[in-house]
Amino acid sequence: MLSFIEILKLSAIQGVFEFLPVSSSAHLILFSKNQNLLIDLCLHLGSLLAILFFFRKDLINFNNNKKFLTKILLATLPIIFVGYSLYITGIIYKLRSVEIIAWTTLFFGIILYISDKQKITRKIEKNFQNKPAIIIGIFQILSLIPGVSRSGITITASRFLGFSRTDASKISFFLAIPALVASSILGIYDLSQEGNNELNAMALVSVVFSFIFAYLTIKFFLNYIKKFSLTIFVIYRLLISLILIYLIYL
């Protein structure tokens, strides 16, 4: 069983980095020595509950706009199809290497910086149609590679398409909902195959702390990007990647 400190660390990594454009999976791979399927599932569940609670009013309003929800699902289909294919073939596990994380963190950090320089030409209320939804969904497939960052690549795609930082982030957050649901379902399947469905206190603790960290991160991030660019996250990615490259090759 993982210790309370380990649970707290994993909850912080999942809750914070899931919604920042810096890759939560990469940080979990780098800083977690213990892989526990139940805890992984609970961490994702905490993040999912946080985003549902934070955007509860928006989701209720969007429920009256079935077209928007349809576009979110449309944008999610590519990553579900490709992700499942990589999962059943085992390729997904071969991508979990420090070398891949180092280079994807660096490369897609630079791409994020370039995208953030684009002019604002679209608004989520009027211009989030089928075509941009599909394009963003295709870009999201890249997040299956550790180090790319799901939030990072969806924000990057949205900024390239001319959406503002706030709208790009909202699109990323809403796309996180079906993505987290899919990962949770996959986690439940893995648990059933493992034959260990014991729900312990630490699992519940991980849900709570992941929820808290995720909720605070969403609130901070949306407030931050209203005033500042994404450069600070680009710098963070570059620093992490350079440190990893140094450790790997020197």
Coordinates of C-alpha atoms in Angstrom, one line a residue:
M1 CA 0.0 0.0 0.0
L2 CA 1.2 3.5 -0.9
S3 CA 2.0 5.9 2.0
F4 CA 0.0 9.0 2.7
I5 CA 3.0 11.2 1.4
E6 CA 3.1 9.2 -1.8
I7 CA -0.6 9.6 -2.3
L8 CA -0.4 13.3 -1.6
K9 CA 2.5 13.6 -4.2
L10 CA 0.6 11.7 -6.9
S11 CA -2.6 13.7 -6.2
A12 CA -0.7 16.9 -6.6
I13 CA 1.0 15.8 -9.8
Q14 CA -2.3 14.5 -11.3
G15 CA -4.5 17.3 -10.1
V16 CA -2.1 20.1 -11.1
F17 CA -0.5 18.9 -14.3
E18 CA -3.6 17.3 -15.8
F19 CA -4.9 20.8 -16.7
L20 CA -1.7 22.7 -17.3
P21 CA 0.0 22.4 -20.7
V22 CA 3.0 20.5 -19.3
S23 CA 1.9 16.8 -19.2
S24 CA 0.6 15.0 -16.1
S25 CA 1.4 11.5 -17.5
A26 CA 5.1 12.5 -18.0
H27 CA 5.4 13.8 -14.4
L28 CA 3.7 10.6 -13.1
I29 CA 6.1 8.4 -15.0
L30 CA 9.1 10.5 -13.9
F31 CA 8.2 10.9 -10.2
S32 CA 6.3 7.8 -9.3
K33 CA 8.1 4.6 -8.7
N34 CA 4.9 2.7 -7.7
Q35 CA 2.2 2.0 -10.3
N36 CA -1.1 1.2 -8.6
L37 CA -4.1 0.7 -10.9
L38 CA -6.6 1.5 -8.2
I39 CA -4.8 4.7 -7.2
D40 CA -4.4 5.7 -10.8
L41 CA -8.1 5.3 -11.4
C42 CA -9.0 7.3 -8.3
L43 CA -6.6 10.1 -9.3
H44 CA -8.3 10.4 -12.7
L45 CA -11.7 10.2 -11.0
G46 CA -10.8 13.1 -8.7
S47 CA -9.7 15.3 -11.7
L48 CA -13.0 14.4 -13.5
L49 CA -15.1 15.3 -10.5
A50 CA -13.3 18.6 -10.2
I51 CA -13.8 19.7 -13.7
L52 CA -17.5 18.6 -13.6
F53 CA -18.0 20.6 -10.4
F54 CA -16.1 23.7 -11.6
F55 CA -18.0 23.9 -14.9
R56 CA -21.3 22.7 -13.6
K57 CA -23.2 25.8 -14.7
D58 CA -21.6 25.8 -18.1
L59 CA -22.4 22.2 -18.6
I60 CA -26.1 22.7 -17.6
N61 CA -26.2 25.6 -20.2
F62 CA -24.5 23.5 -22.8
N63 CA -27.0 20.7 -22.1
N64 CA -29.5 23.1 -23.7
N65 CA -27.1 23.3 -26.7
K66 CA -26.8 19.8 -27.8
K67 CA -24.7 20.8 -30.8
F68 CA -21.9 21.9 -28.6
L69 CA -21.8 18.7 -26.7
T70 CA -21.9 16.8 -30.0
K71 CA -18.8 18.6 -31.2
I72 CA -17.0 17.8 -27.9
L73 CA -17.8 14.1 -28.5
L74 CA -16.8 14.4 -32.1
A75 CA -13.4 15.8 -31.2
T76 CA -13.0 13.0 -28.7
L77 CA -13.6 10.1 -31.1
P78 CA -10.1 10.2 -32.7
I79 CA -8.2 9.8 -29.4
I80 CA -10.5 7.0 -28.2
F81 CA -10.1 5.0 -31.4
V82 CA -6.3 5.5 -31.6
G83 CA -5.8 5.1 -27.9
Y84 CA -7.7 1.8 -27.7
S85 CA -5.7 0.5 -30.7
L86 CA -2.4 1.4 -29.1
Y87 CA -3.6 -0.1 -25.8
I88 CA -4.6 -3.5 -27.2
T89 CA -1.4 -3.8 -29.2
G90 CA 0.7 -2.8 -26.3
I91 CA 2.4 0.0 -28.2
I92 CA 1.2 2.5 -25.6
Y93 CA 3.5 1.0 -23.0
K94 CA 6.5 1.2 -25.3
L95 CA 6.1 5.0 -25.5
R96 CA 6.7 5.4 -21.8
S97 CA 10.4 6.2 -21.8
V98 CA 12.3 9.2 -20.4
E99 CA 13.9 9.8 -23.8
I100 CA 10.6 10.3 -25.5
I101 CA 9.3 12.5 -22.7
A102 CA 12.4 14.7 -22.9
W103 CA 12.1 15.3 -26.6
T104 CA 8.3 15.7 -26.8
T105 CA 8.4 18.1 -23.8
L106 CA 10.9 20.2 -25.7
F107 CA 9.4 20.1 -29.2
F108 CA 5.8 20.6 -28.2
G109 CA 6.8 23.3 -25.8
I110 CA 8.2 25.2 -28.7
I111 CA 5.1 24.5 -30.8
L112 CA 2.9 25.9 -27.9
Y113 CA 5.0 29.1 -27.9
I114 CA 4.5 29.6 -31.7
S115 CA 0.7 28.9 -31.5
D116 CA 0.3 31.4 -28.6
K117 CA 1.5 34.2 -31.0
Q118 CA -1.5 33.7 -33.3
K119 CA -4.1 36.4 -33.6
I120 CA -7.6 35.9 -32.2
T121 CA -10.0 35.4 -35.1
R122 CA -12.6 33.0 -33.6
K123 CA -14.9 32.8 -30.6
I124 CA -16.1 29.6 -29.0
E125 CA -19.7 30.6 -29.1
K126 CA -19.8 31.2 -32.9
N127 CA -16.8 29.4 -34.4
F128 CA -16.5 26.1 -32.6
Q129 CA -18.0 24.1 -35.5
N130 CA -17.4 20.5 -36.7
K131 CA -14.2 21.3 -38.7
P132 CA -12.2 22.9 -35.9
A133 CA -13.6 20.3 -33.5
I134 CA -12.2 17.5 -35.7
I135 CA -8.9 19.3 -36.2
I136 CA -8.4 19.7 -32.4
G137 CA -9.5 16.1 -31.9
I138 CA -6.8 14.9 -34.4
F139 CA -4.2 17.0 -32.6
Q140 CA -5.3 15.5 -29.3
I141 CA -4.2 12.1 -30.5
L142 CA -0.6 13.2 -30.0
S143 CA -1.2 13.4 -26.2
L144 CA -1.1 9.6 -26.1
I145 CA 2.7 10.1 -26.3
P146 CA 4.0 11.0 -22.8
G147 CA 5.4 14.5 -22.6
V148 CA 3.1 16.0 -25.2
S149 CA 0.4 17.0 -22.7
R150 CA -3.3 16.6 -23.6
S151 CA -4.2 20.1 -22.4
G152 CA -1.1 21.5 -24.1
I153 CA -1.8 20.0 -27.5
T154 CA -5.5 20.9 -27.5
I155 CA -4.7 24.5 -26.4
T156 CA -2.0 24.6 -29.1
A157 CA -4.4 23.4 -31.8
S158 CA -7.1 25.9 -30.6
R159 CA -4.6 28.8 -30.7
F160 CA -3.5 27.9 -34.2
L161 CA -7.1 28.0 -35.2
G162 CA -7.5 31.5 -33.8
F163 CA -9.3 31.0 -30.5
S164 CA -8.3 33.1 -27.6
R165 CA -6.3 31.7 -24.7
T166 CA -9.4 31.6 -22.5
D167 CA -11.6 29.9 -25.2
A168 CA -8.7 27.5 -26.1
S169 CA -8.4 26.5 -22.4
K170 CA -12.2 26.0 -22.1
I171 CA -12.2 23.8 -25.1
S172 CA -9.3 21.8 -23.6
F173 CA -11.2 21.5 -20.2
F174 CA -14.4 20.3 -21.9
L175 CA -12.4 17.8 -24.0
A176 CA -10.9 16.5 -20.7
I177 CA -14.3 15.3 -19.5
P178 CA -14.8 12.4 -22.1
A179 CA -11.0 11.8 -22.1
L180 CA -11.0 11.3 -18.3
V181 CA -14.2 9.2 -18.5
A182 CA -12.5 6.9 -21.1
S183 CA -9.4 6.6 -19.0
S184 CA -11.5 5.8 -15.9
I185 CA -13.4 3.1 -17.8
L186 CA -10.1 1.6 -19.0
G187 CA -8.8 1.7 -15.4
I188 CA -11.9 -0.2 -14.2
Y189 CA -11.3 -2.8 -16.9
D190 CA -7.6 -3.2 -15.9
L191 CA -8.7 -3.6 -12.2
S192 CA -11.2 -6.3 -13.2
Q193 CA -8.5 -8.1 -15.1
E194 CA -6.1 -7.8 -12.2
G195 CA -8.8 -9.3 -9.9
N196 CA -8.2 -6.8 -7.1
N197 CA -11.1 -4.6 -6.5
E198 CA -10.4 -3.7 -2.9
L199 CA -11.4 -0.1 -2.1
N200 CA -9.1 1.1 0.7
A201 CA -8.9 4.3 2.6
M202 CA -5.9 5.6 0.6
A203 CA -7.8 5.2 -2.6
L204 CA -10.6 7.5 -1.3
V205 CA -7.9 9.9 0.0
S206 CA -6.4 10.1 -3.5
V207 CA -9.8 11.0 -5.0
V208 CA -10.3 13.8 -2.5
F209 CA -6.8 15.3 -2.9
S210 CA -6.8 15.0 -6.6
F211 CA -10.1 16.8 -6.7
I212 CA -8.8 19.6 -4.5
F213 CA -5.6 20.1 -6.5
A214 CA -7.4 19.9 -9.8
Y215 CA -10.1 22.4 -8.8
L216 CA -7.6 25.0 -7.5
T217 CA -5.5 24.5 -10.7
I218 CA -8.4 25.1 -13.0
K219 CA -9.3 28.3 -11.1
F220 CA -5.8 29.5 -11.1
F221 CA -5.1 28.8 -14.7
L222 CA -8.2 30.5 -16.1
N223 CA -7.4 33.6 -14.0
Y224 CA -3.8 33.5 -15.1
I225 CA -4.3 33.3 -18.8
K226 CA -6.8 36.3 -18.8
K227 CA -3.8 38.5 -17.9
F228 CA -0.7 36.7 -19.1
S229 CA 0.6 34.6 -22.1
L230 CA 1.5 30.9 -22.0
T231 CA 5.2 31.7 -22.0
I232 CA 5.8 30.6 -18.4
F233 CA 4.6 27.1 -19.2
V234 CA 6.8 27.0 -22.3
I235 CA 9.8 28.0 -20.2
Y236 CA 9.0 25.3 -17.6
R237 CA 8.8 22.7 -20.4
L238 CA 12.1 23.8 -21.9
L239 CA 13.8 23.6 -18.5
I240 CA 12.4 20.2 -17.7
S241 CA 13.4 18.8 -21.2
L242 CA 16.9 20.2 -21.0
I243 CA 17.5 18.7 -17.6
L244 CA 16.2 15.3 -18.8
I245 CA 18.4 15.5 -22.0
Y246 CA 21.4 16.4 -19.9
L247 CA 20.8 13.4 -17.5
I248 CA 20.2 11.1 -20.4
Y249 CA 23.0 11.9 -22.8
L250 CA 25.7 13.6 -20.6

